[in-house]
XYZ file of C-alpha atoms in Angstrom:
664
model
C 36.184 -32.631 -37.510
C 36.200 -28.942 -36.582
C 39.686 -28.565 -38.122
C 38.384 -30.002 -41.415
C 35.503 -27.564 -41.494
C 37.886 -24.727 -40.752
C 40.215 -25.872 -43.504
C 37.414 -25.938 -46.048
C 36.388 -22.482 -44.953
C 39.902 -21.056 -45.368
C 40.876 -22.908 -48.560
C 40.332 -20.916 -51.819
C 38.444 -22.779 -54.581
C 41.577 -23.422 -56.745
C 40.256 -26.618 -58.345
C 37.865 -24.650 -60.539
C 40.684 -22.378 -61.729
C 43.033 -25.254 -62.672
C 40.190 -27.127 -64.393
C 39.696 -24.113 -66.643
C 43.447 -23.981 -67.371
C 43.547 -27.713 -68.289
C 40.609 -27.260 -70.674
C 42.381 -24.251 -72.213
C 45.536 -26.390 -72.769
C 43.451 -29.112 -74.430
C 41.932 -26.558 -76.761
C 45.399 -25.125 -77.572
C 46.827 -28.619 -78.352
C 44.604 -28.859 -81.416
C 46.211 -25.767 -82.875
C 49.789 -25.895 -81.435
C 51.038 -28.941 -79.469
C 54.232 -27.200 -78.346
C 52.299 -24.231 -76.929
C 49.909 -26.615 -75.189
C 52.861 -28.491 -73.656
C 54.318 -25.246 -72.334
C 50.972 -24.225 -70.843
C 50.607 -27.640 -69.187
C 54.026 -27.304 -67.518
C 53.120 -23.862 -66.203
C 49.752 -25.115 -64.935
C 51.394 -28.037 -63.130
C 53.963 -25.758 -61.508
C 51.299 -23.341 -60.317
C 49.222 -26.188 -58.878
C 52.165 -27.515 -56.867
C 53.030 -24.031 -55.610
C 49.514 -23.091 -54.513
C 48.940 -26.470 -52.839
C 52.030 -26.116 -50.649
C 51.202 -22.441 -49.919
C 47.689 -23.342 -48.740
C 49.007 -26.052 -46.434
C 51.416 -23.625 -44.761
C 48.721 -20.959 -44.351
C 46.249 -23.484 -42.860
C 48.801 -24.781 -40.389
C 49.644 -21.223 -39.339
C 46.001 -20.324 -38.647
C 45.389 -23.528 -36.670
C 48.549 -22.956 -34.651
C 47.402 -19.397 -33.850
C 43.996 -20.661 -32.662
C 45.628 -23.344 -30.485
C 47.943 -20.767 -28.918
C 45.027 -18.393 -28.280
C 42.891 -21.115 -26.656
C 45.752 -22.204 -24.471
C 46.308 -18.597 -23.384
C 42.622 -18.228 -22.429
C 42.677 -21.419 -20.344
C 45.867 -20.271 -18.672
C 44.334 -16.832 -17.938
C 41.179 -18.420 -16.501
C 43.161 -20.671 -14.213
C 45.380 -17.796 -13.171
C 42.298 -15.650 -12.421
C 40.782 -18.339 -10.210
C 43.996 -18.994 -8.324
C 45.234 -15.414 -7.952
C 41.869 -13.634 -7.694
C 41.729 -10.921 -4.998
C 38.215 -12.201 -4.168
C 37.793 -15.322 -2.048
C 36.431 -18.124 -4.273
C 34.923 -21.455 -3.304
C 33.830 -24.175 -5.751
C 31.553 -26.945 -4.503
C 28.892 -29.439 -5.536
C 25.443 -28.191 -4.464
C 23.896 -31.668 -4.591
C 26.279 -33.172 -2.017
C 27.632 -30.007 -0.389
C 31.198 -31.230 -1.021
C 33.872 -28.535 -1.477
C 35.837 -29.109 -4.694
C 38.318 -26.244 -4.586
C 38.990 -22.857 -3.010
C 41.690 -20.263 -3.531
C 44.177 -19.041 -0.950
C 42.115 -15.983 -0.030
C 39.145 -18.149 0.917
C 41.368 -20.448 2.991
C 42.581 -17.453 4.986
C 39.023 -16.194 5.288
C 37.759 -19.538 6.623
C 40.701 -19.784 9.004
C 41.874 -23.082 7.452
C 45.547 -23.613 6.693
C 45.186 -26.720 4.557
C 43.008 -27.353 1.535
C 39.252 -27.849 1.868
C 39.065 -31.016 -0.206
C 36.559 -33.605 1.074
C 35.127 -30.977 3.438
C 31.443 -30.061 3.512
C 30.216 -26.521 2.892
C 28.446 -26.398 6.266
C 31.752 -27.279 7.961
C 33.614 -24.488 6.170
C 30.831 -21.896 6.449
C 28.188 -23.013 8.990
C 25.758 -20.116 8.307
C 25.839 -20.406 4.508
C 22.716 -21.557 2.630
C 23.048 -22.007 -1.144
C 19.394 -22.672 -1.966
C 19.340 -19.420 -3.948
C 21.785 -20.923 -6.457
C 19.429 -23.822 -7.138
C 16.605 -21.285 -7.645
C 18.541 -19.663 -10.493
C 19.632 -16.540 -8.616
C 23.127 -15.108 -8.950
C 23.346 -13.347 -5.586
C 22.611 -14.448 -2.049
C 19.531 -12.597 -0.735
C 21.149 -12.173 2.676
C 24.576 -11.320 3.970
C 26.705 -14.320 5.008
C 28.627 -13.980 8.257
C 31.947 -15.787 8.592
C 34.563 -15.137 11.246
C 32.755 -11.952 12.355
C 32.843 -10.559 8.831
C 29.884 -9.954 6.495
C 29.961 -10.996 2.869
C 27.840 -10.486 -0.198
C 28.075 -13.763 -2.094
C 27.724 -14.078 -5.870
C 27.644 -17.385 -7.682
C 26.791 -19.417 -10.761
C 26.030 -23.020 -11.659
C 27.618 -25.052 -14.499
C 27.466 -28.686 -15.541
C 30.747 -30.572 -15.612
C 31.683 -34.144 -16.504
C 32.489 -36.397 -13.589
C 35.010 -39.235 -13.527
C 32.475 -41.733 -14.801
C 31.262 -39.433 -17.563
C 28.128 -38.349 -15.706
C 27.022 -34.691 -15.641
C 27.410 -33.003 -12.212
C 26.335 -29.544 -11.040
C 29.242 -27.388 -9.912
C 28.761 -24.068 -8.094
C 31.351 -21.299 -8.138
C 30.916 -18.604 -5.480
C 32.670 -15.251 -5.142
C 32.777 -13.596 -1.700
C 32.815 -9.796 -1.382
C 33.576 -8.380 2.063
C 30.968 -5.719 2.929
C 31.586 -5.416 6.667
C 32.771 -1.814 6.677
C 30.166 -0.700 4.128
C 27.351 -2.368 6.091
C 28.484 -0.833 9.361
C 28.669 2.587 7.730
C 25.191 2.171 6.241
C 23.747 1.008 9.575
C 25.339 3.935 11.358
C 23.927 6.317 8.771
C 20.474 4.772 9.077
C 20.551 4.786 12.877
C 21.506 8.459 13.071
C 19.075 9.764 10.450
C 16.760 12.410 11.906
C 13.095 11.799 12.633
C 10.788 14.786 13.140
C 7.703 14.627 15.355
C 5.092 17.345 15.802
C 3.030 16.973 18.983
C -0.274 18.758 19.480
C -2.560 19.007 22.518
C -5.704 18.550 20.464
C -8.232 19.654 23.111
C -6.287 22.578 24.578
C -9.239 25.004 24.579
C -11.508 22.478 26.310
C -8.854 21.957 28.995
C -8.536 25.657 29.690
C -12.306 26.028 30.006
C -12.625 23.005 32.281
C -10.173 24.160 34.979
C -9.835 27.273 37.091
C -7.361 29.997 36.200
C -5.113 29.041 39.117
C -4.976 25.387 38.021
C -4.106 25.950 34.368
C -0.383 26.323 34.890
C -0.338 23.153 36.990
C -2.111 21.141 34.283
C 0.260 22.399 31.599
C 3.227 21.633 33.863
C 2.029 18.017 34.232
C 1.737 17.681 30.468
C 5.241 19.127 29.959
C 6.671 16.815 32.635
C 5.179 13.637 31.136
C 6.230 14.607 27.623
C 9.783 15.368 28.765
C 10.039 12.063 30.652
C 8.825 10.164 27.601
C 11.261 11.910 25.243
C 14.221 11.568 27.627
C 14.963 8.035 26.376
C 16.355 9.413 23.122
C 18.384 12.199 24.709
C 17.016 14.504 21.989
C 15.534 17.976 22.509
C 11.787 18.462 22.956
C 10.893 22.051 22.104
C 7.616 23.801 22.932
C 6.933 25.977 19.910
C 3.577 27.409 21.027
C 0.992 27.013 23.764
C -0.219 23.623 22.433
C 2.500 22.583 19.948
C 5.786 20.728 20.520
C 8.622 19.847 18.159
C 10.597 16.668 18.826
C 13.643 15.738 16.691
C 15.379 12.449 17.475
C 17.522 9.797 15.776
C 15.957 6.878 13.939
C 17.657 4.310 16.183
C 15.216 5.323 18.944
C 12.091 5.095 16.778
C 11.657 1.334 17.298
C 11.525 1.907 21.060
C 8.718 4.440 20.724
C 6.860 2.235 18.217
C 7.148 -0.924 20.331
C 5.982 1.126 23.305
C 3.104 2.230 21.026
C 3.718 5.845 22.000
C 2.791 5.269 25.636
C 2.815 9.017 26.251
C -0.717 9.034 24.759
C -1.976 7.003 27.725
C 0.160 8.924 30.214
C -1.283 12.268 29.124
C -4.833 10.896 29.072
C -4.460 9.844 32.723
C -4.235 13.511 33.772
C -7.610 14.507 35.161
C -8.635 18.104 34.615
C -12.327 18.240 35.371
C -15.345 16.012 35.428
C -14.899 13.775 32.402
C -12.231 16.012 30.825
C -8.772 14.628 30.058
C -6.007 16.022 27.829
C -5.242 14.099 24.645
C -2.395 14.313 22.163
C -2.068 14.019 18.430
C 1.436 13.047 17.343
C 2.626 13.307 13.760
C 5.940 11.682 12.836
C 7.890 12.118 9.599
C 10.661 9.643 8.751
C 12.542 8.101 5.807
C 12.793 11.394 3.920
C 15.890 12.902 2.314
C 15.683 16.454 3.696
C 14.642 18.120 6.936
C 12.054 20.163 5.053
C 10.414 16.992 3.752
C 10.528 15.394 7.206
C 8.797 18.409 8.736
C 6.219 18.410 5.942
C 5.464 14.717 6.540
C 5.185 15.313 10.294
C 2.602 18.068 9.755
C 0.763 15.856 7.278
C 0.700 13.090 9.913
C -0.743 15.485 12.522
C -3.506 16.443 10.105
C -4.171 12.748 9.522
C -4.308 12.118 13.300
C -6.772 14.985 13.804
C -8.926 13.833 10.887
C -9.116 10.392 12.516
C -10.348 11.811 15.829
C -7.107 12.699 17.610
C -5.605 10.916 20.632
C -3.241 8.922 18.442
C 0.134 8.882 16.720
C 0.476 8.733 12.942
C 3.809 7.934 11.289
C 4.429 8.925 7.688
C 7.149 6.812 6.076
C 8.446 6.896 2.535
C 5.291 5.425 0.996
C 2.598 4.857 3.624
C 1.162 5.668 7.053
C 1.284 3.712 10.314
C -1.213 4.312 13.111
C -0.860 3.949 16.877
C -3.587 4.537 19.444
C -6.847 6.109 18.346
C -9.037 4.029 20.612
C -10.470 6.808 22.758
C -13.996 7.994 22.079
C -13.879 11.235 20.131
C -15.685 14.372 21.217
C -17.336 17.000 19.087
C -14.985 19.858 18.204
C -16.665 21.575 15.269
C -17.585 25.226 15.283
C -20.248 27.107 13.368
C -17.564 29.493 12.166
C -15.872 26.677 10.237
C -19.188 25.541 8.764
C -19.915 29.074 7.539
C -16.438 29.406 5.983
C -16.789 26.021 4.301
C -20.240 26.943 2.971
C -18.860 30.112 1.371
C -15.954 28.231 -0.181
C -18.247 25.551 -1.614
C -20.598 28.221 -2.961
C -17.718 29.810 -4.896
C -16.658 26.460 -6.354
C -20.233 25.747 -7.470
C -20.535 29.200 -9.055
C -17.294 28.750 -11.056
C -18.032 25.206 -12.258
C -19.190 24.512 -15.792
C -20.691 21.171 -14.744
C -21.332 19.652 -11.312
C -21.206 15.947 -10.524
C -21.916 14.485 -7.084
C -20.656 11.002 -6.245
C -20.768 8.824 -3.127
C -19.171 5.495 -2.321
C -19.904 2.330 -4.262
C -23.155 0.606 -3.276
C -24.451 3.955 -2.046
C -26.582 4.035 1.117
C -29.152 6.554 2.348
C -26.483 8.763 3.876
C -24.611 9.135 0.576
C -27.815 9.717 -1.425
C -29.221 12.138 1.170
C -26.006 14.198 1.161
C -26.015 14.220 -2.651
C -29.654 15.398 -2.719
C -28.834 18.255 -0.325
C -25.978 19.382 -2.584
C -28.299 19.257 -5.611
C -30.497 21.756 -3.774
C -27.490 24.012 -3.080
C -26.480 23.930 -6.754
C -30.069 24.589 -7.880
C -30.207 27.620 -5.594
C -27.134 29.027 -7.395
C -28.717 28.450 -10.809
C -26.665 25.355 -11.586
C -27.815 21.835 -12.414
C -26.001 19.023 -10.636
C -26.033 15.336 -11.544
C -25.669 12.433 -9.112
C -23.350 9.606 -10.175
C -24.812 6.328 -8.902
C -25.470 2.761 -9.942
C -29.263 2.562 -9.846
C -29.149 -1.249 -9.853
C -26.622 -1.797 -7.057
C -27.297 0.433 -4.068
C -28.798 0.379 -0.570
C -31.009 3.451 -0.937
C -33.879 2.176 -3.058
C -36.752 3.814 -1.123
C -35.089 7.251 -1.110
C -34.192 7.036 -4.797
C -37.760 6.043 -5.693
C -39.145 9.178 -4.014
C -36.570 11.505 -5.572
C -36.969 10.135 -9.111
C -40.667 11.087 -9.112
C -39.789 14.801 -8.756
C -39.527 16.969 -11.892
C -36.415 18.590 -10.433
C -34.701 15.172 -10.497
C -35.531 14.220 -14.056
C -32.311 12.904 -15.679
C -30.311 13.847 -12.559
C -29.097 10.321 -11.832
C -26.322 9.155 -14.156
C -23.897 6.244 -14.308
C -20.159 6.622 -13.870
C -19.405 5.769 -17.520
C -21.910 8.313 -18.815
C -20.509 11.014 -16.534
C -16.961 10.212 -17.680
C -17.945 10.640 -21.337
C -19.840 13.895 -20.666
C -17.312 15.576 -18.351
C -15.711 18.729 -19.706
C -12.834 20.923 -18.480
C -13.899 23.112 -15.579
C -16.243 20.502 -14.104
C -16.566 20.108 -10.349
C -16.821 16.673 -8.735
C -18.137 16.534 -5.147
C -17.407 13.274 -3.304
C -19.622 12.579 -0.273
C -19.562 9.974 2.508
C -16.092 8.617 1.688
C -12.522 9.878 1.491
C -10.954 6.780 -0.056
C -10.313 6.836 -3.824
C -10.776 3.066 -4.070
C -14.281 3.255 -2.539
C -15.934 5.826 -4.804
C -18.643 4.960 -7.311
C -16.337 5.628 -10.286
C -12.561 5.780 -9.856
C -12.183 6.673 -13.525
C -14.301 9.787 -13.038
C -12.345 10.796 -9.933
C -8.986 10.461 -11.692
C -10.120 12.458 -14.734
C -11.456 15.478 -12.817
C -9.001 18.156 -11.689
C -11.431 19.989 -9.342
C -12.626 17.740 -6.534
C -14.461 18.569 -3.298
C -14.742 16.069 -0.428
C -17.409 16.042 2.312
C -17.009 13.116 4.695
C -17.302 12.048 8.327
C -15.317 8.784 8.282
C -11.874 8.559 9.784
C -9.249 9.244 7.167
C -7.578 6.105 5.858
C -3.958 5.683 4.752
C -5.165 6.064 1.155
C -7.335 9.127 0.800
C -8.292 11.636 -1.883
C -5.362 14.041 -2.042
C -5.084 17.549 -3.496
C -8.799 18.238 -3.127
C -9.809 21.821 -3.881
C -12.311 21.670 -1.012
C -12.290 19.308 1.977
C -14.926 19.367 4.708
C -13.786 16.367 6.711
C -15.158 16.029 10.255
C -14.790 12.626 11.951
C -16.801 13.960 14.901
C -19.969 14.273 12.813
C -22.577 11.531 12.809
C -23.040 11.418 9.039
C -22.314 13.095 5.722
C -25.963 14.214 5.659
C -25.388 16.118 8.902
C -22.388 17.931 7.402
C -24.318 18.828 4.247
C -27.265 20.055 6.351
C -24.906 22.366 8.261
C -23.677 23.793 4.951
C -27.233 24.218 3.683
C -28.108 26.415 6.662
C -25.754 29.051 5.181
C -26.568 28.385 1.512
C -30.367 28.081 1.274
C -33.537 28.951 3.125
C -35.641 26.114 4.594
C -38.328 26.854 1.984
C -35.808 26.248 -0.841
C -35.307 22.656 0.284
C -37.803 20.192 -1.175
C -39.627 18.020 1.342
C -38.251 14.853 -0.295
C -34.713 16.274 -0.121
C -35.144 17.130 3.568
C -36.432 13.613 4.258
C -33.513 12.082 2.333
C -31.052 14.063 4.483
C -32.882 13.111 7.681
C -32.898 9.455 6.592
C -29.130 9.617 6.180
C -28.728 10.972 9.712
C -31.148 8.376 11.129
C -29.270 5.577 9.353
C -25.807 6.469 10.641
C -26.947 7.336 14.168
C -29.127 4.219 14.485
C -32.192 6.356 15.149
C -30.250 8.961 17.176
C -28.707 6.427 19.585
C -25.051 6.433 18.418
C -22.559 9.206 17.566
C -25.044 11.981 18.241
C -24.122 15.435 19.475
C -25.801 18.767 19.874
C -25.093 19.622 16.235
C -26.830 16.407 15.124
C -30.104 17.494 16.697
C -29.683 21.044 15.359
C -29.359 19.617 11.829
C -32.435 17.433 12.378
C -34.395 20.477 13.622
C -33.469 22.440 10.484
C -34.669 19.571 8.304
C -37.888 19.351 10.309
C -38.493 23.060 9.640
C -37.844 22.370 5.943
C -40.763 19.948 5.884
C -39.260 16.544 6.676
C -41.883 14.161 8.058
C -40.450 11.767 10.638
C -43.189 9.250 9.945
C -42.324 9.157 6.249
C -38.656 8.788 7.145
C -39.493 5.850 9.386
C -41.336 4.165 6.483
C -38.130 4.336 4.418
C -36.544 1.843 6.817
C -39.345 -0.713 6.692
C -38.321 -4.139 5.368
C -40.342 -6.992 3.897
C -40.739 -10.481 5.345
C -37.985 -11.987 3.195
C -35.423 -9.426 4.390
C -36.444 -10.014 7.998
C -36.051 -13.793 7.626
C -32.616 -13.295 6.043
C -31.582 -10.945 8.832
C -32.549 -13.358 11.583
C -30.894 -16.240 9.749
C -27.643 -14.277 9.979
C -28.204 -13.579 13.683
C -28.839 -17.298 14.240
C -25.282 -18.063 13.075
C -23.649 -15.626 15.517
C -21.205 -16.727 18.177
C -19.511 -14.707 20.901
C -15.786 -14.063 21.033
C -13.971 -12.612 24.031
C -17.371 -12.494 25.814
C -18.293 -9.101 24.320
C -17.994 -9.508 20.539
C -20.541 -11.233 18.301
C -19.277 -12.735 15.021
C -21.648 -14.177 12.420
C -20.245 -15.977 9.363
C -22.416 -16.822 6.343
C -20.473 -19.036 3.894
C -23.279 -19.172 1.306
C -23.872 -16.499 -1.311
C -27.028 -14.457 -1.646
C -26.754 -12.214 1.425
C -27.738 -8.613 0.762
C -25.519 -5.844 2.106
C -28.464 -4.117 3.710
C -29.483 -7.320 5.493
C -25.923 -7.833 6.735
C -25.741 -4.260 8.041
C -29.111 -4.569 9.765
C -28.056 -7.874 11.326
C -24.922 -6.187 12.684
C -27.098 -3.511 14.249
C -29.456 -6.012 15.839
C -26.613 -8.082 17.266
C -25.746 -5.053 19.414
C -29.104 -5.433 21.162
C -27.930 -8.723 22.685
C -27.033 -8.486 26.348
C -23.299 -8.103 26.945
C -22.413 -7.524 23.259
C -20.314 -4.412 22.705
C -19.338 -4.994 19.058
C -20.619 -7.150 16.210
C -19.176 -8.428 12.930
C -20.964 -10.085 10.027
C -18.842 -11.913 7.437
C -20.509 -12.977 4.189
C -19.668 -13.890 0.624
C -20.312 -11.570 -2.333
C -19.248 -13.265 -5.561
C -15.556 -14.103 -5.256
C -15.040 -11.550 -2.489
C -15.772 -11.661 1.223
C -17.413 -8.610 2.792
C -17.484 -7.550 6.441
C -19.966 -5.334 8.265
C -19.070 -4.141 11.765
C -20.916 -2.167 14.442
C -19.992 -1.026 17.953
C -21.558 0.716 20.917
C -18.469 2.922 21.195
C -16.265 1.117 23.713
C -14.578 -0.971 21.010
C -13.226 0.804 17.942
C -14.263 -1.417 15.033
C -12.572 0.896 12.534
C -9.136 0.132 14.018
C -9.876 -3.608 13.946
C -11.040 -3.724 10.320
C -8.270 -1.374 9.226
C -5.875 -4.281 9.837
C -7.849 -6.226 7.183
C -7.911 -3.383 4.672
C -11.269 -1.948 5.775
C -12.281 1.378 7.268
C -15.078 3.555 8.587
C -15.403 5.131 11.995
C -15.270 3.924 15.583
C -18.858 2.602 15.668
C -19.539 1.698 12.018
C -17.046 0.060 9.685
C -16.809 -2.293 6.743
C -14.244 -4.123 4.681
C -13.646 -6.339 1.668
C -11.219 -9.226 1.139
C -10.835 -9.987 -2.546
C -11.063 -13.648 -3.576
C -11.250 -14.722 0.046
C -12.801 -17.526 2.038
C -15.226 -16.658 4.869
C -13.635 -19.106 7.311
C -10.143 -17.750 6.580
C -11.437 -14.212 7.056
C -13.004 -15.270 10.373
C -9.567 -16.442 11.579
C -7.951 -13.209 10.370
C -10.640 -11.167 12.109
C -10.096 -13.005 15.391
C -6.365 -12.336 15.121
C -7.035 -8.638 14.454
C -9.326 -8.515 17.508
C -6.637 -10.190 19.656
C -4.040 -7.694 18.415
C -6.420 -4.818 19.200
C -6.850 -5.883 22.829
C -3.199 -6.818 23.320
C -1.934 -3.495 22.004
């Protein structure tokens, strides 16, 4: 049938030509019969000639195609048989080997053919599920006779003996043993750079006598050297409190599995009453150059310090990993730093064409109080600042109501979309009470502004606002309002601060310290004293925290659902919707008042998402626990969100994170 079609395609349309010639002869016969007879003879001769010529040409073309097809089949068979790559053909439905070339026989260690043999008998460790899934390469190396192979393959349908269609798999085996060993050797010997810092060196020197200082430092050097000796790599002391440690990547897993035990070993050294040395370790790995490794190590040290110290932070190619960080942090801020930061912020405010202040989504009293304090600082420099906030979804209603009655705050509050449309080049965006770009009120506004300042007291997360023009990040502070109050002491006079602004700042401090019971230091009370001098009324601040009967009933309904886990942790799960974030946070706080409870977690539904609110008395670091579930915060106050989650599933995940926390 195909030959006929081909013949028609190749055959010229001679019939039309000869029909014309016959008609011409007929017309000529009417005028001259002899001439018509001569033309007819010529036409007949031409017809016979062209017919035979076409037959020869058609036979020649068909013969050429047959020869070409036969050559291709012969080449294919020769390629399969004489291929330098081992080849095995089998049926994936039954696992029966159909054929293999000589190279595969030698590879499998079989002298005779593999007919009627199963694939698992020829290659016990070979799984061909990937072929059935439509893939053309095995996802894992296949080991056979102590050699590693990358296996490629394809599936075709072939007719069986009974005419049925069978799947046939053809696999090609590429030996990668030497290449894999070379790659593994390269990976194992790649350098890893660690920068080690004694993060409370000055406190140690003050806590011990002059004669004991050398002994303390000798103990630290001895423990560090013993810990690093496993790798056989040099540990260099670059300054009085800095060390440089360069080792091969093959030893990193040992240090990671050991969870950088040198942190605990150094902390066991007792210097004075309640004073112990702590380390911050920054590790850079998976980089292409030594300069980049060293840069990542320094970045990791900064991350460790911003999270409170006493921990190791590892910077890989794309993310951070954290080890330790469970010790209670101590206050390490100085007034010198606050004064320098105040001057730097003042210059940024003076140079800005527009000023926007933004907190985290669902802003609380701490975020609003800090924003109000910065509005005062901008007003004192002759600039007008606007606060980006969702006035419908927030946890600072009482504070906002008081501020919105002031003439100074007319049209100050603005939504994220409005701020995005109004923003011009040269604008300054100040982010308060968060350092995570995914937690701000408007991510679009953050991404569009090229001058960003960050003021925050939460531990820095793996994802944080990078390349900020100004960063006042102190995890030792109780609240963002405390940090802003410290800056205000160098930017404004107490009389310049409105009474409502001072009360908003004090409310932020009261909120995050749980009425001055948690995370308070000497600087916290100094900030509160400054606000008191500025006119803040503690009674009015207390009224801001009053709740109505409905909120109280909701709060105690949450507490009623609580159960204890590991004897010291209270977990309350509310599967129904309708729980307010403020009520959940207050319930977490009240659960800490139960006897024996050291940490509390409230899990509740919010639309399709599941939210978590966590509180601690300080012994248990809830930030580390919720960080495993994508949350964050600080050691005593943390929160998290699981998108499109189920409260019961999140409860199980939380319990696993708690178990991992205590086991590690």
